[in-house]
Coordinates of C-alpha atoms and ligand atoms in Angstrom, one line a residue:
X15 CA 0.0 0.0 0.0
X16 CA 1.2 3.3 -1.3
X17 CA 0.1 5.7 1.3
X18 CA 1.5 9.3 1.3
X19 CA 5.0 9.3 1.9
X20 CA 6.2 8.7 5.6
X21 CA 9.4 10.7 4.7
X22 CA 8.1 13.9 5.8
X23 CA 8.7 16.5 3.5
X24 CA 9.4 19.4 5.8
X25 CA 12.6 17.4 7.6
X26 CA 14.0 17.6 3.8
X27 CA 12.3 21.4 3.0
X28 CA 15.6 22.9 3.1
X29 CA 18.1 20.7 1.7
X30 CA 18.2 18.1 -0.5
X31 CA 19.6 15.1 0.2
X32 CA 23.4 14.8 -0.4
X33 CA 22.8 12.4 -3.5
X34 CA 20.6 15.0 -5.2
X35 CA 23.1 17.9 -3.9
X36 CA 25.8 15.7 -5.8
X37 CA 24.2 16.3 -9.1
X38 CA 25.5 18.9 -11.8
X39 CA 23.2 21.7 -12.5
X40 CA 20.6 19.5 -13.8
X41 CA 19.1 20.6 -16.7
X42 CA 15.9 22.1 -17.0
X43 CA 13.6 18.6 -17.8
X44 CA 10.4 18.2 -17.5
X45 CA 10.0 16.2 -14.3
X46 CA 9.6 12.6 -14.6
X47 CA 9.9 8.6 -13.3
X48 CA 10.8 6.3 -14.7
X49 CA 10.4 2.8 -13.6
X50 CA 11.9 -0.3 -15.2
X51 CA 10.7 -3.8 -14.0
X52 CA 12.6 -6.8 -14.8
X53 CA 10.8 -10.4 -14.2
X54 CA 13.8 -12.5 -14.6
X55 CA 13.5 -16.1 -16.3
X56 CA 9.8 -15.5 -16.8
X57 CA 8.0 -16.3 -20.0
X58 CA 4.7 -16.3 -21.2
X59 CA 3.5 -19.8 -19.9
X60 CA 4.6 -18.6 -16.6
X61 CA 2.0 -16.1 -16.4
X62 CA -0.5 -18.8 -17.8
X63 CA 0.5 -21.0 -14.9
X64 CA 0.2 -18.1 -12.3
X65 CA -3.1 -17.1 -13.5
X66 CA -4.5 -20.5 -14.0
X67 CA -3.7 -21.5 -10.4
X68 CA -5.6 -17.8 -8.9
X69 CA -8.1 -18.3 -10.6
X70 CA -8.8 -21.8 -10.1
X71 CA -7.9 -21.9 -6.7
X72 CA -9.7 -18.5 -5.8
X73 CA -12.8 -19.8 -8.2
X74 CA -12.7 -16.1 -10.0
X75 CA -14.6 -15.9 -13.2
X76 CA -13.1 -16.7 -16.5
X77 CA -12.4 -13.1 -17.3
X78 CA -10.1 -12.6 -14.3
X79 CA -6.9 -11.0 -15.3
X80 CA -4.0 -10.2 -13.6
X81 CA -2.0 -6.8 -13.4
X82 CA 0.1 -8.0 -15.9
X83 CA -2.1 -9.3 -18.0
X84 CA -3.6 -5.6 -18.0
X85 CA -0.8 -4.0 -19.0
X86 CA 0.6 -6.0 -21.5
X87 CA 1.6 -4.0 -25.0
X88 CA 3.9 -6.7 -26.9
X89 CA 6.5 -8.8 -27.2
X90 CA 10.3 -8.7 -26.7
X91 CA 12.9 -10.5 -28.3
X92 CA 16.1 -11.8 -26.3
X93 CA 18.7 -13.0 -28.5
X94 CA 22.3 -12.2 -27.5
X95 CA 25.4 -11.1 -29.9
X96 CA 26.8 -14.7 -29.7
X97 CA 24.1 -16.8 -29.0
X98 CA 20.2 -16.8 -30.1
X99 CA 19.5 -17.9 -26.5
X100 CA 20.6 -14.8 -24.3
X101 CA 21.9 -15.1 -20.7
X102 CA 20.9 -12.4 -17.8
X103 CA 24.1 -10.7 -18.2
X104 CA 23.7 -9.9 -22.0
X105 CA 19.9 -10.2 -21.5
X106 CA 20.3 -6.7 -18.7
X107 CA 22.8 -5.0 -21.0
X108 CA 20.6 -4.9 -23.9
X109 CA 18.4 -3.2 -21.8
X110 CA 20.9 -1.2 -19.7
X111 CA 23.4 0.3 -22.5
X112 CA 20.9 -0.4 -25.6
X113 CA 23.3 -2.6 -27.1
X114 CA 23.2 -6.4 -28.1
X115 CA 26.7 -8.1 -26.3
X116 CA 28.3 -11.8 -25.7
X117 CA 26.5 -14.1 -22.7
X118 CA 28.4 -13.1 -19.8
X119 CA 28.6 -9.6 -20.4
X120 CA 28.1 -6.8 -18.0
X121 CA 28.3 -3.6 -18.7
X122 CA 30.6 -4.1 -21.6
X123 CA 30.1 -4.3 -25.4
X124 CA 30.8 -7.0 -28.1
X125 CA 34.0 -6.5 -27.7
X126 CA 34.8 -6.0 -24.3
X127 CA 35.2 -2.5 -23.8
X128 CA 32.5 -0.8 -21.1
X129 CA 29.6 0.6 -22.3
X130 CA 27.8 3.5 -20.9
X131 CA 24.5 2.6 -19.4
X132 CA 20.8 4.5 -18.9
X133 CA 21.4 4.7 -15.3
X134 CA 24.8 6.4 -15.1
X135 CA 23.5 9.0 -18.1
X136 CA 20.3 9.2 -15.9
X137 CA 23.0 10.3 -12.6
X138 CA 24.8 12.3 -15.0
X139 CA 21.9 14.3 -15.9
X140 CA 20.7 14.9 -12.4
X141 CA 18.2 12.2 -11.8
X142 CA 18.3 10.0 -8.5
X143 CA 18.9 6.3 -9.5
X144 CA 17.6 3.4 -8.1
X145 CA 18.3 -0.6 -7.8
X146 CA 16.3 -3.2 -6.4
X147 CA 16.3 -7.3 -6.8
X148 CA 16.0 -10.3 -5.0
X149 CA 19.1 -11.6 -6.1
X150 CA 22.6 -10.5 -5.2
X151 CA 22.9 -6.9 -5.9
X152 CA 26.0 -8.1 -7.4
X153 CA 24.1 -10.7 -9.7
X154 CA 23.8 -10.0 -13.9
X155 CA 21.1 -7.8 -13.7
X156 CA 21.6 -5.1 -11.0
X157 CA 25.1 -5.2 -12.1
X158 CA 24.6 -4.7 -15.9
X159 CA 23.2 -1.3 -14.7
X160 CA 26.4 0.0 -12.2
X161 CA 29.6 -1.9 -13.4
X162 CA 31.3 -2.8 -16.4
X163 CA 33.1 -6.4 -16.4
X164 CA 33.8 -9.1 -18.7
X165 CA 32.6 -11.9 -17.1
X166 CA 29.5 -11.7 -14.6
X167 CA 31.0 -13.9 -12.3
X168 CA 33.7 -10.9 -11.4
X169 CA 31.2 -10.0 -8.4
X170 CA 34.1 -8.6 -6.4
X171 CA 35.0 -6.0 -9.1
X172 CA 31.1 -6.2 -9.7
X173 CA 30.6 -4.6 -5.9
X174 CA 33.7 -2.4 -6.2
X175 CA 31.4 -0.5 -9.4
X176 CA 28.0 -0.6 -7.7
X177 CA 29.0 1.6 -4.7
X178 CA 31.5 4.0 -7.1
X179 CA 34.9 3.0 -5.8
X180 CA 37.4 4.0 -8.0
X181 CA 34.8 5.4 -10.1
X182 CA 35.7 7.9 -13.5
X183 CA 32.1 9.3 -13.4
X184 CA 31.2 12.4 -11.3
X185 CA 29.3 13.2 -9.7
X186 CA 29.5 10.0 -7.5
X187 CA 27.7 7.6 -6.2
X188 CA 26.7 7.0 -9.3
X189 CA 23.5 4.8 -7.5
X190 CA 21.5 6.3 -5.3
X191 CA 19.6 3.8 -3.8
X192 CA 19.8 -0.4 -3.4
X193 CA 18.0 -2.8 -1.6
X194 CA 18.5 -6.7 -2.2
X195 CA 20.6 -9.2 -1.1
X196 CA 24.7 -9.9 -1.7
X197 CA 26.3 -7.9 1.1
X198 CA 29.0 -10.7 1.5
X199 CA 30.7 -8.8 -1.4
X200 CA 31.0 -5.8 0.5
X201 CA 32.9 -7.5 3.7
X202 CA 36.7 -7.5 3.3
X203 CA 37.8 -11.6 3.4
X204 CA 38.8 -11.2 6.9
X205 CA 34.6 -9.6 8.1
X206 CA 34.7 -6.8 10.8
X207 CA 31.6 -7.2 11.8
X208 CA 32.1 -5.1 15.2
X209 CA 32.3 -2.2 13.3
X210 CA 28.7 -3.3 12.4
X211 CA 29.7 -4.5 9.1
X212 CA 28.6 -7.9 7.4
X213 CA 29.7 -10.9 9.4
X214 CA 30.8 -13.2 6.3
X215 CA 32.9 -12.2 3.1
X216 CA 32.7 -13.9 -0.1
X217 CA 35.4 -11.7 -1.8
X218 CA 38.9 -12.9 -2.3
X219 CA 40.5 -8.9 -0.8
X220 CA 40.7 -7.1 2.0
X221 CA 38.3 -4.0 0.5
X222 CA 36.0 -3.3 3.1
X223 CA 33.0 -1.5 0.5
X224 CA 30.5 -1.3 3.3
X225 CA 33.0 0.5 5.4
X226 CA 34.2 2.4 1.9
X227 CA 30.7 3.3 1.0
X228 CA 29.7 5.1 4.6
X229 CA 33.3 7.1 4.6
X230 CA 33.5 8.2 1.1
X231 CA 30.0 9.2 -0.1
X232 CA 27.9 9.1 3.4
X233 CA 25.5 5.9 2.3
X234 CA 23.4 5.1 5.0
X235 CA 24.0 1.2 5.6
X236 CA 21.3 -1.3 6.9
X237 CA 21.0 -4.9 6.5
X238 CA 18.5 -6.1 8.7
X239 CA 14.4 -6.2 8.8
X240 CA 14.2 -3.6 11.6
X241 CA 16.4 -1.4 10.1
X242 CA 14.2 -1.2 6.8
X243 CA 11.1 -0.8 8.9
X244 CA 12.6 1.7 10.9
X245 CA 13.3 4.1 7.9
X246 CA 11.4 7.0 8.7
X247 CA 11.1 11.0 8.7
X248 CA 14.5 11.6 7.0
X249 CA 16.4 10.2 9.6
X250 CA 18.3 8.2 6.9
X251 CA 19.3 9.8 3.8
X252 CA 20.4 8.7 0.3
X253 CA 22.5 7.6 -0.9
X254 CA 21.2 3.9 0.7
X255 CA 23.0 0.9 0.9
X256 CA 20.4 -1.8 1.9
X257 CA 21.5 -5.4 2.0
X258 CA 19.2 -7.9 4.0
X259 CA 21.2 -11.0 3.3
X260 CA 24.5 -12.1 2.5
X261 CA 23.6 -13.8 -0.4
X262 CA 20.7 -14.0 -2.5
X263 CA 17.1 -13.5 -0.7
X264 CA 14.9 -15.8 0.2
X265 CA 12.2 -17.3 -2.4
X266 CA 9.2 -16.4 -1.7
X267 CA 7.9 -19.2 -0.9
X268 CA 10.3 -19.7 2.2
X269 CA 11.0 -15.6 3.0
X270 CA 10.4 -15.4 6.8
X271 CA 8.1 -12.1 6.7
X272 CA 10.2 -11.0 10.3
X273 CA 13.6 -11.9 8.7
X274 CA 13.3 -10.3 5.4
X275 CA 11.1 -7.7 3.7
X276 CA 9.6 -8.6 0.3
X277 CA 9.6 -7.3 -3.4
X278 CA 6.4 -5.3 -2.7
X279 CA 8.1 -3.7 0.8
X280 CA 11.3 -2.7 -0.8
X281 CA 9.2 -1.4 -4.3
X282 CA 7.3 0.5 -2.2
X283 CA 10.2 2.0 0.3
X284 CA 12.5 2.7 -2.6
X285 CA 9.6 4.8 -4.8
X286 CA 8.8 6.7 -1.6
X287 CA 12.8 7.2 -0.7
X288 CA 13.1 8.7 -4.3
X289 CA 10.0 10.0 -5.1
X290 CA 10.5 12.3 -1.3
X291 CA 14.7 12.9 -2.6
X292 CA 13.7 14.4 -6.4
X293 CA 10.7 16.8 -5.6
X294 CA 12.0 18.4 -2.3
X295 CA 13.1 21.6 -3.4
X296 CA 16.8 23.7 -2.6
X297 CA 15.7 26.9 -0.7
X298 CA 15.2 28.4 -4.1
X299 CA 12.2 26.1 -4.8
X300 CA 14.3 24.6 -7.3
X301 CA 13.6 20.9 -7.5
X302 CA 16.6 18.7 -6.4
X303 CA 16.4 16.9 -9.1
X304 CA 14.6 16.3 -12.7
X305 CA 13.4 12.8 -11.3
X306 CA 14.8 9.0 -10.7
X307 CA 15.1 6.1 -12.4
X308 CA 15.1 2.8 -10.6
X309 CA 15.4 -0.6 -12.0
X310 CA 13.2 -3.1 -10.2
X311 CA 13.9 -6.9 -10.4
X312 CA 12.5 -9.8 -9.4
X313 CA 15.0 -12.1 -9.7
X314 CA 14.2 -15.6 -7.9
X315 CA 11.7 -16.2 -10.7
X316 CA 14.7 -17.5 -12.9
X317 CA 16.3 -19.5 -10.0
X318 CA 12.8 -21.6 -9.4
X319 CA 12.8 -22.3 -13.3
X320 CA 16.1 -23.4 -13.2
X321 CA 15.4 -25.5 -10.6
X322 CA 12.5 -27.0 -12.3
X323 CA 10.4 -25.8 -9.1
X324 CA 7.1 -25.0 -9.9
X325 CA 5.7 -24.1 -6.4
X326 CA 9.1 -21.9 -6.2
X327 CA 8.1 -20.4 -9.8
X328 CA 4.8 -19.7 -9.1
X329 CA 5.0 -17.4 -5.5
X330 CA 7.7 -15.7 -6.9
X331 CA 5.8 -14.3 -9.8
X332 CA 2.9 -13.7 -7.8
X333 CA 4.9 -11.4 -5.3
X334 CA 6.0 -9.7 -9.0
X335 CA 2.6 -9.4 -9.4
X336 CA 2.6 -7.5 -6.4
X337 CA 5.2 -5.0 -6.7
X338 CA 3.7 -4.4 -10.1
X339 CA 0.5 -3.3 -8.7
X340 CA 2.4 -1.4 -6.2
X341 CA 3.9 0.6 -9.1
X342 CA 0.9 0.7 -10.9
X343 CA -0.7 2.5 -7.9
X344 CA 2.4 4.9 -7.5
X345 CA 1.7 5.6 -11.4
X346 CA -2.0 6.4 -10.8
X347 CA -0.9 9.2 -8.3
X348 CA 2.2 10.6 -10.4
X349 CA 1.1 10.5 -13.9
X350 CA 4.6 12.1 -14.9
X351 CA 5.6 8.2 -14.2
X352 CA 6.3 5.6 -16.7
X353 CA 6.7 1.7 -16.0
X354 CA 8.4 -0.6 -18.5
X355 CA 8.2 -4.3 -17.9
X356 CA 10.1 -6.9 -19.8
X357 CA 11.8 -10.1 -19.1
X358 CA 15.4 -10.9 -20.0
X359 CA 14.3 -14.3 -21.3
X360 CA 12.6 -17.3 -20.6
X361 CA 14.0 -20.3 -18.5
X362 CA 13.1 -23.9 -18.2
X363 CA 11.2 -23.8 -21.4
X364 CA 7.8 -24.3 -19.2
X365 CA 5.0 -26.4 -21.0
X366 CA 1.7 -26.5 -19.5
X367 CA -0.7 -30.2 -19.8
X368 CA 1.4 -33.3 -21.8
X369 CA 0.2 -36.8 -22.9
X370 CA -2.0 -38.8 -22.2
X371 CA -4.4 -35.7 -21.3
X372 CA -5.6 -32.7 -22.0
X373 CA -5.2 -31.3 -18.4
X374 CA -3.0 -29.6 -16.0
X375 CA -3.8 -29.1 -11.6
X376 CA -3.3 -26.2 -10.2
X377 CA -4.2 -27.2 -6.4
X378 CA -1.8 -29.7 -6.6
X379 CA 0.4 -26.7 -6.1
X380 CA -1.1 -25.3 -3.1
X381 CA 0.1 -27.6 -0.3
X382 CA 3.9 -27.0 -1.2
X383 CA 6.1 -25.3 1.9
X384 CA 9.4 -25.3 0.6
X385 CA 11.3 -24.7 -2.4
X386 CA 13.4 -27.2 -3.7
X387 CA 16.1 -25.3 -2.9
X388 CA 15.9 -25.4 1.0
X389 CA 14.3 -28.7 1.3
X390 CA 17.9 -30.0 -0.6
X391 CA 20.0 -28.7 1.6
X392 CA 18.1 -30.3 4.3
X393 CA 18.6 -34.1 2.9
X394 CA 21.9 -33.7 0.4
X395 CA 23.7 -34.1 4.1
X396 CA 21.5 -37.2 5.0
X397 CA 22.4 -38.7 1.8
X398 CA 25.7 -41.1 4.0
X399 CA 23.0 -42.2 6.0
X400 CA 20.4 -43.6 3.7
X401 CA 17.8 -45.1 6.3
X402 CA 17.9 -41.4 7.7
X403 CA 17.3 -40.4 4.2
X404 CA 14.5 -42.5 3.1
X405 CA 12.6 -41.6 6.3
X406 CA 13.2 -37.6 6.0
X407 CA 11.7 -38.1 2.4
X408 CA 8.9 -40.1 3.7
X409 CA 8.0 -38.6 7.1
X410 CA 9.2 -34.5 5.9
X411 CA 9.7 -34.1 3.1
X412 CA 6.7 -35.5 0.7
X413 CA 3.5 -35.0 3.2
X414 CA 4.7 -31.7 4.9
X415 CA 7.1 -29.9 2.9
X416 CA 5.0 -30.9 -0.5
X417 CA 1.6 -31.9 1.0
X418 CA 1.7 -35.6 -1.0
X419 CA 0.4 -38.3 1.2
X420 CA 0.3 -41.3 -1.1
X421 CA 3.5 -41.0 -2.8
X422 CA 4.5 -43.5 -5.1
X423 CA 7.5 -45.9 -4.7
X424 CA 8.8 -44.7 -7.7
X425 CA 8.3 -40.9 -6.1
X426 CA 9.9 -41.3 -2.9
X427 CA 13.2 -43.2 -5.3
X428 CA 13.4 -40.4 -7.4
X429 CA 14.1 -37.6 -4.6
X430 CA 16.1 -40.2 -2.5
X431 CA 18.4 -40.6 -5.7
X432 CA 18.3 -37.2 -6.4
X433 CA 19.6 -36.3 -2.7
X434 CA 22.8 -38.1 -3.3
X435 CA 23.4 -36.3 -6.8
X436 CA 24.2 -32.8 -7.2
X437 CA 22.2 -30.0 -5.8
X438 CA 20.9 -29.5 -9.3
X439 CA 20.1 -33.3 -9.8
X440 CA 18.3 -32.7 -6.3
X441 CA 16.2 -30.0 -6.5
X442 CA 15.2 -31.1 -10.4
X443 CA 14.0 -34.6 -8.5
X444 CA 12.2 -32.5 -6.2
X445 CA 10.9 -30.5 -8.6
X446 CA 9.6 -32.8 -11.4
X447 CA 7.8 -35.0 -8.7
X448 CA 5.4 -31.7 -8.1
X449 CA 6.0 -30.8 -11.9
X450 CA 4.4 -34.5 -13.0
X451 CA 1.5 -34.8 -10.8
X452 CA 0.5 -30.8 -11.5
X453 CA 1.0 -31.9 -15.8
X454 CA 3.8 -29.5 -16.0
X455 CA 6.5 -30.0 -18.1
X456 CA 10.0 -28.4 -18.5
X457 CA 12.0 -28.3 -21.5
X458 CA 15.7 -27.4 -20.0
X459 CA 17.4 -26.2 -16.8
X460 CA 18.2 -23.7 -18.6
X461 CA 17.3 -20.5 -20.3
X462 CA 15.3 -20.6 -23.7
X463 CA 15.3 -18.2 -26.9
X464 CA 11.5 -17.8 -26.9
X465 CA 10.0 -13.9 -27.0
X466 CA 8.9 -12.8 -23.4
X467 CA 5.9 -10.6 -22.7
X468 CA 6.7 -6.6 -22.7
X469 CA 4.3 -4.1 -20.5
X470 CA 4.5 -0.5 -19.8
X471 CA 1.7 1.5 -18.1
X472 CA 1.6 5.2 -17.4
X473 CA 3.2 8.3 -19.0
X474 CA 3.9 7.9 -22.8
X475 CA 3.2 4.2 -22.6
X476 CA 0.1 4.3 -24.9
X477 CA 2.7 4.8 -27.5
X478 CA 5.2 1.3 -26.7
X479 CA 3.2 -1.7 -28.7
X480 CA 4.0 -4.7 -30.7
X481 CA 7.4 -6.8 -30.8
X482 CA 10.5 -5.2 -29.5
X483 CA 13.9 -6.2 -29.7
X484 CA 15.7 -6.2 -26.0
X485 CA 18.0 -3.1 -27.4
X486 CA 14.8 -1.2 -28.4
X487 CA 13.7 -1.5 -25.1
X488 CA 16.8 -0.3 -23.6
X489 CA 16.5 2.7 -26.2
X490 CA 13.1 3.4 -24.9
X491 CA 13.9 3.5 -21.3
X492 CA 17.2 6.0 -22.8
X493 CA 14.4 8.0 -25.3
X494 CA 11.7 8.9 -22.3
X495 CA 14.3 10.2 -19.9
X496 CA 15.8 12.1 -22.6
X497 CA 19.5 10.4 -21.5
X498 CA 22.3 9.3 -23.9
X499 CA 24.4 6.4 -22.1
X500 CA 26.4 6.5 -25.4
X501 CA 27.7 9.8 -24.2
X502 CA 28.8 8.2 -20.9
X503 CA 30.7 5.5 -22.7
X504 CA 34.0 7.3 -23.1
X505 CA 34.2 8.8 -19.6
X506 CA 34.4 4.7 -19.0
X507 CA 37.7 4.2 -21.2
X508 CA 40.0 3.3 -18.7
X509 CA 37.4 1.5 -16.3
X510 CA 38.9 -1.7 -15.2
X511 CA 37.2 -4.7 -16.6
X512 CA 38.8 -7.7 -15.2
X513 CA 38.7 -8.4 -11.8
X514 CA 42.7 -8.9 -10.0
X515 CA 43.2 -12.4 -9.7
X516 CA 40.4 -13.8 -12.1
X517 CA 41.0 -16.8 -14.1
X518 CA 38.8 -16.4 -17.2
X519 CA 39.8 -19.9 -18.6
X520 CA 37.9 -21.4 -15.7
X521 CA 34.0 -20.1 -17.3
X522 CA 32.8 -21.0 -20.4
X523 CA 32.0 -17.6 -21.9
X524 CA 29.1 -19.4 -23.7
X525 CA 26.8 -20.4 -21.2
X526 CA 27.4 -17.3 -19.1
X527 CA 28.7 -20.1 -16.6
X528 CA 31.7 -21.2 -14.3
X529 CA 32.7 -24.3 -15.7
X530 CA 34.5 -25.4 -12.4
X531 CA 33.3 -24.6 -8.8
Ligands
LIG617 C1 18.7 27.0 -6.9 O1 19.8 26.5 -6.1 C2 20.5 25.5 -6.6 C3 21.5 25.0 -5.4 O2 22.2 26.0 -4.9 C4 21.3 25.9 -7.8 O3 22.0 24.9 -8.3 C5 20.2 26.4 -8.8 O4 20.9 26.9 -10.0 C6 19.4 27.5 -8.3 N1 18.3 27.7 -9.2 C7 17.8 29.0 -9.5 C8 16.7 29.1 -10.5 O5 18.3 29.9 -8.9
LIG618 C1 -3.1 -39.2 -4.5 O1 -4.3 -38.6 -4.0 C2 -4.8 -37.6 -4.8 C3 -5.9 -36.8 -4.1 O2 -6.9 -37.8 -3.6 C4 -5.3 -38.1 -6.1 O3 -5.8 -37.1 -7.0 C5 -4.1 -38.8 -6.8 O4 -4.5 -39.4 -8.0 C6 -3.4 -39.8 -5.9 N1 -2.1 -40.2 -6.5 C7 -1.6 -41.4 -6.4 C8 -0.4 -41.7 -7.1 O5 -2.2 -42.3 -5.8
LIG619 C1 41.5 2.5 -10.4 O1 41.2 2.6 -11.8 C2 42.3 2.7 -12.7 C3 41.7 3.0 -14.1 O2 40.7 3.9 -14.0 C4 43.1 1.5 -12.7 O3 44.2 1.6 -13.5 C5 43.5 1.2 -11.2 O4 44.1 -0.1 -11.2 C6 42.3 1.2 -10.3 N1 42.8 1.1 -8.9 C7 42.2 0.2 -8.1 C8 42.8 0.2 -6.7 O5 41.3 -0.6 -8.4
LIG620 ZN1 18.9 -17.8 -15.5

């Protein structure tokens, strides 16, 4: 719920925060939002499945639609520069420097060199900026917005971009605003975590960025529930640095509502945080700034497709749903706003009903606790001890954790043997047992080349319609905010693009992916 912003505006009457002060003398725009969604991994039978199952389960009438399905205005293709099935890194950079690029990429063209993106020309140009995902803030898409690297899995150099350090562009931080997960990659290797910094490191240095962040540019710094909730009446400024877990967040399905706050929390927070930033006025009555951009992403989608995980798949695109209609409400109360909604691509090549029927069963859905995720790293570590094993499937996982109570022999074989395979062989055995009863069928693990639905709702959408390619999208999102991120591209020319350390020949370029650990 959108209700009017709990930032009061007379704390900020005078001064505007020290992210908008950073900004050059912006120039005169009209004001205006722009918001770009980004339902990662999610394809058109996704949203099929999703509606299906509220419908059925809700019994609403056949004409039930959801927000999306509202605002849907075309299609989007996803093809990479290498590949005609596109990875997220690619996928985002398409979007974020208009520009088609290798799997892998981020931030970074064809060949190699950094590219600028909508965001920094958006900074550059005075607006506020914005990121928000699920994921890492580290991961392919957030990244491909704030950091230029050759390979996504660079997430140290990755984190070093997102928060400026080092940075060529001014004015700096070049984002103004990020809530997600991945705050491991801002502890040094060795965590200081009395100085109220992240208790675990992933990163292979001694860079302390959280540390970094607060001394050089003043972020404010949370990373726990209260902290978000407690954001009130100015008392924290941008630029934010909010990280809620050290790696990705939780699915939906599992996200413990006191642990964690969701999509539609953070949506909300962050278009409130901005919205309050850009309109407050210097003493002049000169607005701070022209307006913000944010990308929002909901990230987890992909994962549970990967995964094969319907149940997974399903909650997270129904809390999309919800920060959708979070925006849409935002939009319908600042019409100088202007949502954009795409996905990068489409993963596990979901199918809906397969042979011998004509059929597919939505409640079969609606018992499930867990995703397949969490319920494998409960039993890979039981998988030495097989009677153990065979009576967590039994007794756990199948009746509670996936509401099946007369599981087949041949059901409760398949998840045992998956247990003692990889954590991918696990959570697919997990996954297709729900998958096969529901009638739903996955193609791949991986991504697919099909189009993905494209949506836009508010100012100048009426205009977006039929089938887009991913770089005309990012063009769009460049066109409405009247930015050039070519123009940023060569301030980038001496940006470092391989992280210290980094041995490329261990990922295959290809699939986007480590080859090795
Ligand atoms: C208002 O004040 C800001 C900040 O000092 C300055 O950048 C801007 O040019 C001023 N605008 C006008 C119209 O005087
Ligand atoms: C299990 O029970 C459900 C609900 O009664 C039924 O639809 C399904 O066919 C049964 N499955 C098996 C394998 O017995
Ligand atoms: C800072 O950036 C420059 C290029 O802009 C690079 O040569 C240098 O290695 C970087 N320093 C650190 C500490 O990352
Ligand atoms: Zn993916």
């Amino acid at each position: 719920m959108l209700t009017q912003s709990i930032y009061s505006l007379t704390l900020y009457s005078l001064i505007c925060s020290r992210a908008a002060h950073a900004a050059p003398s912006a120039k005169p725009a009209k004001h205006r939002n722009l918001i770009f969604m980004v339902s990662d991994g999610f394809g058109i039978a996704g949203e099929t499945m999703a509606r299906g199952y509220v419908q059925t389960t809700n019994n609403y009438p056949l004409e039930w639609a959801s927000v999306l399905d509202d605002l849907l205005v075309g299609t989007s293709r996803t093809r990479s520069s290498d590949s005609l099935v596109t990875d997220s890194a690619a996928g985002a950079t398409a979007f974020s420097c208009a520009q088609k690029t290798y799997n892998g990429a981020i931030g970074v063209s064809h060949d190699r060199k950094p590219c600028g993106t909508v965001l920094e020309a958006a900074k550059q140009a005075g607006y506020l900026t914005g990121l928000v995902s699920t994921a890492r803030i580290t991961h392919a898409t957030p990244g491909s917005f704030a950091a230029h690297v050759v390979h996504r899995d660079m997430e140290d150099l990755i984190a070093q971009h997102m928060i400026s350090y080092n940075s060529s562009l001014t004015p700096a931080p070049t984002v103004d605003l990020m809530f997600g997960g991945g705050r491991c990659f801002f502890a040094p290797e060795t965590p200081n975590p009395a100085a109220g910094n992240p208790k675990t490191s992933c990163r292979s240095d001694q860079l302390d960025l959280w540390q970094f962040a607060q001394t050089k540019y003043g972020y404010s710094t949370i990373s726990t529930r209260k902290q978000f909730d407690d954001l009130k009446a100015g008392d924290k400024k941008l630029p934010m640095l909010g990280l809620f877990t050290d790696s990705h967040m939780a699915y939906e399905i599992d996200r413990d509502p006191a642990d964690e706050p969701s999509l539609t929390e953070m949506t909300q927070k962050a278009l409130n945080m901005l919205h309050t930033a850009s309109t407050v006025t210097h003493g002049n009555g000169t607005a701070c700034a022209p307006g913000f951009f944010i990308m929002i992403e909901g990230a987890r989608i992909d994962m549970a497709a990967h995964d094969n995980d319907p149940a997974s798949h399903l909650h997270d695109i129904i809390e999309y749903w919800n920060a959708v209609a979070a925006v849409r409400k935002f939009i319908d109360t600042h019409p100088d706003t202007l949502m954009i909604g795409t996905s990068d691509h489409e993963t596990g090549g979901l199918t809906i009903g397969y042979d011998p029927e004509y059929v597919w069963y939505p409640n079969v859905l609606t018992p499930v606790r867990n995703s397949a995720e969490v319920i494998c790293s409960q039993i890979r570590p039981l998988s030495k001890d097989h009677g153990k094993l065979v009576t967590a499937v039994t007794t756990k996982v199948l009746p509670k954790q996936l509401g099946i109570i007369n599981a087949t022999h041949e059901e409760i074989n398949n998840i045992v043997d998956g247990a003692g395979g990889s954590a991918k062989a696990c959570k697919h055995a997990v996954g297709h047992v729900v998958s096969d009863r529901a009638r739903l069928g996955w193609t791949t693990g991986g991504h697919t080349g099909v189009d993905v639905g494209l949506y836009a709702y508010g100012a100048g959408s009426s205009t977006i319609r039929g089938n887009k390619d991913n770089t005309h999208v990012g063009q769009l999102l460049a066109d409405f905010l009247d930015v050039k991120p070519e123009s940023i591209t060569p301030l980038l020319a001496h940006q470092n693009t391989v992280q210290e350390g980094f041995d490329e020949n261990l990922v295959d370029m290809k699939a986007g992916k480590s080859v090795s650990v």
